[in-house]
């Protein structure tokens, strides 16, 4: 691939592919693509001059196309994908393309984990931007600090959200891997919790010996994860055993949380956030531990984190009417539901209603007992 090539995206409206399409467009490539239906993402892409086809049709794969990029979500029997293979065009799954771009940039920072990876990716991106590192960013949610879900930078850092679904993050090329936590999810891909842990071990082993692995010290799977690392480990957590930890945690108005930050047993400042929940303290610890490895001073990182206002659909206050505050959150796993409801109870007094929309038949089926407990 080289600037000037025509790259066609199958499933261009998805979070990852829409970001990649914009990054390539701003890097001098010609871009077009297709998706099943019109969406916010496809509308935004169209405004940037990218031609979007609605519906997947093999006739849309023409001789003018140099490279095809697709998302696993479209399925292997997608007619455009089959046509591209018949024409022997270069084809990349979205994560494969990300891996190539990470290598080109030089320092790939991949943020993986069952929960919190979008927010942690966004926090790391903000700290690198404010710290003058000029990163390229691909994140699975919309940051308020960015116009959308991506950024094209000139520095050597490429920050990406790394998803384990269908093991796609194994295509990436991280110099720094961040593991927020490991839990059983995507039971349609991973029949057991052990399958998930083994896949994360493979991901961790991608980091070269001169890289870094940033990992949650209190994760029940930490010993297995640490054993897979070829690179030095940097840990974060709420226990004093972690390299980076937070103590004396308390909520702060209007919707924040704070605590004392410790590094290697020494207090180094106050970690204060304007987003709620102990889980966000952990996300912020992961972010601080990561950017410290690339030269962002801790004192600066603590100031920049106070500017972080969250990611769309992550404890997002939509408004208030009749004395009722409405919050939207993407939590779709029992553990995430527990975390969100705990944060809501800590932040608000009075009656709390939780309206839940299940996400994926397989997750609902296999984690049903955990869901039944999560809403207590």
Short mmCIF file of C-alpha atoms in Angstrom, two decimals, residues 7-339:
data_model
loop_
_atom_site.label_atom_id
_atom_site.label_comp_id
_atom_site.label_asym_id
_atom_site.label_seq_id
_atom_site.Cartn_x
_atom_site.Cartn_y
_atom_site.Cartn_z
CA UNK A 7 -8.68 1.48 -0.82
CA UNK A 8 -12.20 0.03 -0.61
CA UNK A 9 -13.71 -0.69 2.84
CA UNK A 10 -16.40 -3.37 3.25
CA UNK A 11 -18.37 -2.36 6.35
CA UNK A 12 -17.00 1.19 6.31
CA UNK A 13 -19.55 2.46 8.83
CA UNK A 14 -18.16 0.41 11.72
CA UNK A 15 -16.19 2.06 14.52
CA UNK A 16 -12.79 0.72 13.49
CA UNK A 17 -13.14 0.90 9.72
CA UNK A 18 -14.64 4.40 9.72
CA UNK A 19 -11.63 5.63 11.72
CA UNK A 20 -9.17 3.82 9.43
CA UNK A 21 -10.90 5.24 6.35
CA UNK A 22 -10.46 8.79 7.64
CA UNK A 23 -6.84 8.20 8.65
CA UNK A 24 -6.00 6.85 5.17
CA UNK A 25 -7.90 9.68 3.47
CA UNK A 26 -5.86 12.24 5.41
CA UNK A 27 -2.69 10.30 4.57
CA UNK A 28 -3.16 10.69 0.82
CA UNK A 29 -5.11 7.55 -0.16
CA UNK A 30 -8.26 7.42 -2.26
CA UNK A 31 -11.06 5.88 -0.20
CA UNK A 32 -14.51 4.43 -0.87
CA UNK A 33 -16.59 1.68 0.67
CA UNK A 34 -19.91 0.06 1.44
CA UNK A 35 -22.21 -0.64 4.35
CA UNK A 36 -25.62 -2.18 4.85
CA UNK A 37 -27.39 0.99 6.00
CA UNK A 38 -26.87 4.70 6.43
CA UNK A 39 -25.53 5.78 9.83
CA UNK A 40 -23.89 8.70 11.60
CA UNK A 41 -20.49 7.34 10.58
CA UNK A 42 -21.34 6.88 6.91
CA UNK A 43 -22.94 10.32 6.75
CA UNK A 44 -19.78 11.87 8.22
CA UNK A 45 -17.59 9.93 5.77
CA UNK A 46 -19.74 11.12 2.88
CA UNK A 47 -19.25 14.74 3.98
CA UNK A 48 -15.50 14.17 3.69
CA UNK A 49 -15.93 13.19 0.04
CA UNK A 50 -15.79 9.41 0.49
CA UNK A 51 -18.17 7.56 -1.83
CA UNK A 52 -20.38 5.13 0.11
CA UNK A 53 -22.42 2.33 -1.45
CA UNK A 54 -25.41 1.13 0.56
CA UNK A 55 -25.78 -2.61 0.31
CA UNK A 56 -23.09 -5.15 -0.57
CA UNK A 57 -22.87 -5.98 -4.27
CA UNK A 58 -20.02 -7.74 -6.06
CA UNK A 59 -20.34 -5.30 -8.98
CA UNK A 60 -18.98 -2.58 -6.68
CA UNK A 61 -15.58 -4.31 -6.66
CA UNK A 62 -13.99 -2.97 -9.85
CA UNK A 63 -10.56 -2.83 -11.51
CA UNK A 64 -10.10 0.70 -10.15
CA UNK A 65 -9.64 -0.70 -6.61
CA UNK A 66 -6.09 -1.43 -5.43
CA UNK A 67 -6.73 -2.77 -1.90
CA UNK A 68 -9.77 -4.11 -0.04
CA UNK A 69 -10.23 -3.81 3.73
CA UNK A 70 -13.07 -5.58 5.53
CA UNK A 71 -14.41 -6.14 9.02
CA UNK A 72 -15.00 -9.62 10.45
CA UNK A 73 -18.55 -8.52 11.18
CA UNK A 74 -19.57 -8.81 7.49
CA UNK A 75 -18.89 -12.56 7.38
CA UNK A 76 -16.73 -14.63 5.06
CA UNK A 77 -19.57 -15.11 2.57
CA UNK A 78 -19.93 -11.39 1.85
CA UNK A 79 -20.33 -11.02 -1.96
CA UNK A 80 -17.87 -8.12 -2.21
CA UNK A 81 -15.26 -10.02 -0.22
CA UNK A 82 -15.73 -13.12 -2.40
CA UNK A 83 -15.37 -10.99 -5.55
CA UNK A 84 -12.18 -9.33 -4.25
CA UNK A 85 -10.70 -12.77 -3.58
CA UNK A 86 -11.71 -13.95 -7.03
CA UNK A 87 -9.92 -10.90 -8.50
CA UNK A 88 -6.87 -11.67 -6.31
CA UNK A 89 -6.83 -8.14 -4.87
CA UNK A 90 -4.75 -7.49 -1.73
CA UNK A 91 -7.18 -7.97 1.17
CA UNK A 92 -6.76 -6.98 4.82
CA UNK A 93 -9.02 -7.45 7.80
CA UNK A 94 -9.26 -4.14 9.69
CA UNK A 95 -6.93 -5.30 12.47
CA UNK A 96 -4.36 -6.46 9.88
CA UNK A 97 -4.30 -2.99 8.37
CA UNK A 98 -3.96 -1.47 11.82
CA UNK A 99 -0.99 -3.73 12.47
CA UNK A 100 0.73 -2.53 9.30
CA UNK A 101 0.11 1.13 10.14
CA UNK A 102 1.41 0.63 13.69
CA UNK A 103 4.66 -0.79 12.29
CA UNK A 104 5.00 2.13 9.90
CA UNK A 105 4.54 4.69 12.69
CA UNK A 106 7.06 3.01 14.97
CA UNK A 107 5.54 2.88 18.47
CA UNK A 108 2.21 1.09 18.53
CA UNK A 109 0.27 1.34 21.80
CA UNK A 110 -2.52 -1.25 21.85
CA UNK A 111 -5.14 -1.15 24.63
CA UNK A 112 -6.92 -4.45 25.22
CA UNK A 113 -9.25 -5.81 27.89
CA UNK A 114 -12.78 -7.02 28.43
CA UNK A 115 -13.87 -3.77 30.08
CA UNK A 116 -12.64 -0.19 29.95
CA UNK A 117 -10.50 -0.34 26.84
CA UNK A 118 -12.35 2.44 25.00
CA UNK A 119 -12.08 4.86 27.92
CA UNK A 120 -8.46 3.90 28.63
CA UNK A 121 -7.54 4.36 24.96
CA UNK A 122 -9.19 7.78 25.02
CA UNK A 123 -7.35 8.78 28.21
CA UNK A 124 -3.97 7.72 26.78
CA UNK A 125 -4.72 9.60 23.57
CA UNK A 126 -5.58 12.77 25.49
CA UNK A 127 -2.42 12.57 27.61
CA UNK A 128 -0.20 12.07 24.55
CA UNK A 129 -1.90 14.90 22.64
CA UNK A 130 -1.66 17.34 25.56
CA UNK A 131 1.87 16.09 26.26
CA UNK A 132 3.00 17.19 22.78
CA UNK A 133 3.54 13.67 21.37
CA UNK A 134 1.21 14.23 18.36
CA UNK A 135 -0.15 10.65 18.19
CA UNK A 136 -2.31 8.95 15.61
CA UNK A 137 -5.39 7.52 17.33
CA UNK A 138 -8.03 4.89 16.55
CA UNK A 139 -10.63 4.44 19.28
CA UNK A 140 -13.90 2.49 19.37
CA UNK A 141 -15.94 5.36 20.78
CA UNK A 142 -16.32 9.08 20.23
CA UNK A 143 -14.08 11.24 22.40
CA UNK A 144 -15.26 14.72 23.21
CA UNK A 145 -11.63 15.84 22.92
CA UNK A 146 -11.48 14.64 19.30
CA UNK A 147 -13.84 15.27 16.43
CA UNK A 148 -15.08 11.69 16.28
CA UNK A 149 -13.15 8.47 16.88
CA UNK A 150 -9.76 9.09 15.29
CA UNK A 151 -6.81 11.42 14.91
CA UNK A 152 -4.03 11.59 12.32
CA UNK A 153 -0.77 12.70 13.94
CA UNK A 154 2.80 13.16 12.79
CA UNK A 155 4.51 11.63 15.82
CA UNK A 156 5.72 8.02 16.03
CA UNK A 157 2.91 6.95 18.38
CA UNK A 158 -0.16 5.06 17.16
CA UNK A 159 -2.73 4.44 19.89
CA UNK A 160 -5.34 1.80 19.06
CA UNK A 161 -8.18 0.06 20.83
CA UNK A 162 -7.42 -3.66 20.54
CA UNK A 163 -10.44 -5.97 20.45
CA UNK A 164 -10.20 -9.68 21.23
CA UNK A 165 -13.36 -10.55 19.25
CA UNK A 166 -12.49 -13.33 16.81
CA UNK A 167 -8.89 -12.93 18.04
CA UNK A 168 -8.47 -9.92 15.74
CA UNK A 169 -6.01 -8.15 18.07
CA UNK A 170 -3.45 -10.83 17.26
CA UNK A 171 -2.91 -9.03 13.92
CA UNK A 172 -1.60 -5.93 15.69
CA UNK A 173 2.03 -4.89 16.22
CA UNK A 174 2.21 -3.35 19.70
CA UNK A 175 5.40 -1.96 21.21
CA UNK A 176 3.36 -1.27 24.35
CA UNK A 177 0.39 -3.48 25.26
CA UNK A 178 -2.09 -2.37 27.90
CA UNK A 179 -4.39 -4.99 29.49
CA UNK A 180 -7.16 -3.37 31.52
CA UNK A 181 -8.64 -6.72 32.70
CA UNK A 182 -9.53 -10.17 31.38
CA UNK A 183 -13.02 -11.59 31.82
CA UNK A 184 -15.11 -14.19 29.99
CA UNK A 185 -16.90 -12.52 27.10
CA UNK A 186 -17.77 -13.31 23.47
CA UNK A 187 -18.80 -16.88 24.36
CA UNK A 188 -19.63 -17.42 20.67
CA UNK A 189 -15.86 -17.16 20.01
CA UNK A 190 -14.44 -18.37 23.34
CA UNK A 191 -16.26 -21.44 24.73
CA UNK A 192 -14.56 -21.11 28.14
CA UNK A 193 -12.91 -18.45 30.27
CA UNK A 194 -9.63 -20.31 29.80
CA UNK A 195 -9.86 -19.75 26.03
CA UNK A 196 -10.03 -16.00 26.67
CA UNK A 197 -6.99 -16.04 28.96
CA UNK A 198 -4.95 -18.06 26.46
CA UNK A 199 -5.82 -15.60 23.68
CA UNK A 200 -4.71 -12.66 25.83
CA UNK A 201 -1.48 -14.52 26.57
CA UNK A 202 -0.87 -14.73 22.81
CA UNK A 203 -1.53 -11.00 22.51
CA UNK A 204 0.90 -10.17 25.32
CA UNK A 205 3.57 -12.35 23.69
CA UNK A 206 3.42 -10.09 20.59
CA UNK A 207 5.22 -7.34 22.50
CA UNK A 208 8.98 -7.50 21.77
CA UNK A 209 11.53 -7.66 24.60
CA UNK A 210 12.31 -3.95 24.18
CA UNK A 211 8.64 -3.03 24.62
CA UNK A 212 6.42 -2.83 27.71
CA UNK A 213 3.34 -4.65 29.03
CA UNK A 214 1.03 -2.63 31.30
CA UNK A 215 -1.28 -4.90 33.29
CA UNK A 216 -3.86 -4.78 36.13
CA UNK A 217 -2.06 -6.27 39.15
CA UNK A 218 -5.28 -7.33 40.90
CA UNK A 219 -6.66 -9.29 37.95
CA UNK A 220 -7.39 -12.90 39.03
CA UNK A 221 -5.62 -13.97 35.82
CA UNK A 222 -2.54 -11.84 36.45
CA UNK A 223 -0.08 -14.73 37.08
CA UNK A 224 -0.98 -16.40 33.76
CA UNK A 225 -0.84 -13.10 31.88
CA UNK A 226 2.49 -12.07 33.40
CA UNK A 227 4.01 -15.45 32.50
CA UNK A 228 3.35 -14.79 28.79
CA UNK A 229 5.26 -11.49 28.69
CA UNK A 230 8.60 -11.26 26.88
CA UNK A 231 8.80 -7.54 27.71
CA UNK A 232 9.13 -5.83 31.11
CA UNK A 233 5.87 -5.53 33.09
CA UNK A 234 4.42 -2.34 34.54
CA UNK A 235 1.45 -2.92 36.86
CA UNK A 236 -1.41 -0.77 38.15
CA UNK A 237 -4.17 -1.36 40.66
CA UNK A 238 -5.62 -0.45 44.03
CA UNK A 239 -3.30 -2.72 46.03
CA UNK A 240 0.11 -1.56 47.23
CA UNK A 241 1.70 -4.45 45.27
CA UNK A 242 1.10 -2.56 42.01
CA UNK A 243 3.77 -0.24 40.55
CA UNK A 244 1.10 2.42 40.15
CA UNK A 245 -1.69 2.49 42.74
CA UNK A 246 -4.37 4.76 44.13
CA UNK A 247 -5.40 5.05 47.81
CA UNK A 248 -7.93 7.06 49.88
CA UNK A 249 -10.47 7.07 47.03
CA UNK A 250 -13.57 9.25 47.39
CA UNK A 251 -16.18 10.78 45.13
CA UNK A 252 -16.07 14.49 44.33
CA UNK A 253 -18.71 16.82 42.92
CA UNK A 254 -20.34 16.99 40.54
CA UNK A 255 -19.66 13.59 38.96
CA UNK A 256 -16.05 12.82 39.75
CA UNK A 257 -13.75 10.68 41.86
CA UNK A 258 -10.29 11.20 43.33
CA UNK A 259 -7.52 9.53 45.31
CA UNK A 260 -3.84 9.68 46.23
CA UNK A 261 -1.51 8.39 43.50
CA UNK A 262 1.48 6.23 44.42
CA UNK A 263 4.37 5.06 42.25
CA UNK A 264 6.77 2.41 43.56
CA UNK A 265 5.41 3.01 47.06
CA UNK A 266 5.94 6.79 46.98
CA UNK A 267 3.08 9.29 46.86
CA UNK A 268 3.37 11.41 43.69
CA UNK A 269 0.17 13.47 43.65
CA UNK A 270 -3.60 13.53 43.55
CA UNK A 271 -5.43 11.63 40.82
CA UNK A 272 -8.65 13.55 40.24
CA UNK A 273 -11.21 12.75 37.53
CA UNK A 274 -14.37 14.42 36.34
CA UNK A 275 -15.88 11.05 35.42
CA UNK A 276 -17.32 8.72 38.07
CA UNK A 277 -16.56 5.25 39.35
CA UNK A 278 -13.69 3.27 40.84
CA UNK A 279 -13.37 1.53 37.48
CA UNK A 280 -12.35 4.87 35.95
CA UNK A 281 -9.62 5.22 38.59
CA UNK A 282 -8.23 1.93 37.24
CA UNK A 283 -8.53 3.16 33.65
CA UNK A 284 -6.67 6.35 34.60
CA UNK A 285 -3.93 4.39 36.41
CA UNK A 286 -3.39 2.34 33.25
CA UNK A 287 -3.16 5.55 31.22
CA UNK A 288 -0.66 7.21 33.57
CA UNK A 289 1.49 4.06 33.68
CA UNK A 290 1.51 3.95 29.87
CA UNK A 291 2.36 7.57 29.09
CA UNK A 292 5.06 7.61 31.76
CA UNK A 293 6.88 5.04 29.62
CA UNK A 294 7.04 7.47 26.68
CA UNK A 295 8.12 10.56 28.59
CA UNK A 296 4.96 12.38 29.69
CA UNK A 297 5.69 13.71 33.21
CA UNK A 298 3.34 12.37 35.90
CA UNK A 299 2.58 15.88 37.15
CA UNK A 300 1.43 16.88 33.66
CA UNK A 301 -0.61 13.71 33.21
CA UNK A 302 -2.52 14.40 36.44
CA UNK A 303 -3.42 17.90 35.21
CA UNK A 304 -4.47 16.63 31.76
CA UNK A 305 -6.67 13.89 33.26
CA UNK A 306 -8.81 16.53 34.97
CA UNK A 307 -9.69 17.74 31.45
CA UNK A 308 -11.01 14.30 30.46
CA UNK A 309 -14.78 14.43 30.06
CA UNK A 310 -15.42 10.86 28.98
CA UNK A 311 -16.42 8.98 25.87
CA UNK A 312 -19.83 8.99 24.24
CA UNK A 313 -22.15 6.40 25.81
CA UNK A 314 -19.89 5.87 28.85
CA UNK A 315 -21.86 7.24 31.82
CA UNK A 316 -22.98 10.03 29.50
CA UNK A 317 -25.49 12.40 31.08
CA UNK A 318 -28.07 13.00 28.35
CA UNK A 319 -30.09 15.59 30.25
CA UNK A 320 -32.62 16.23 32.99
CA UNK A 321 -36.40 16.59 32.89
CA UNK A 322 -38.93 16.69 35.71
CA UNK A 323 -36.18 16.18 38.27
CA UNK A 324 -34.99 12.98 36.55
CA UNK A 325 -31.37 12.73 35.33
CA UNK A 326 -30.94 10.42 32.33
CA UNK A 327 -27.60 8.63 31.87
CA UNK A 328 -26.64 6.51 28.85
CA UNK A 329 -24.02 3.79 29.17
CA UNK A 330 -22.82 1.03 26.85
CA UNK A 331 -22.30 -1.53 29.67
CA UNK A 332 -23.32 -4.87 28.17
CA UNK A 333 -21.48 -7.43 30.35
CA UNK A 334 -22.54 -8.42 33.91
CA UNK A 335 -19.34 -7.08 35.50
CA UNK A 336 -19.66 -3.76 33.64
CA UNK A 337 -23.32 -3.50 34.69
CA UNK A 338 -22.29 -4.00 38.34
CA UNK A 339 -19.62 -1.31 38.04
#
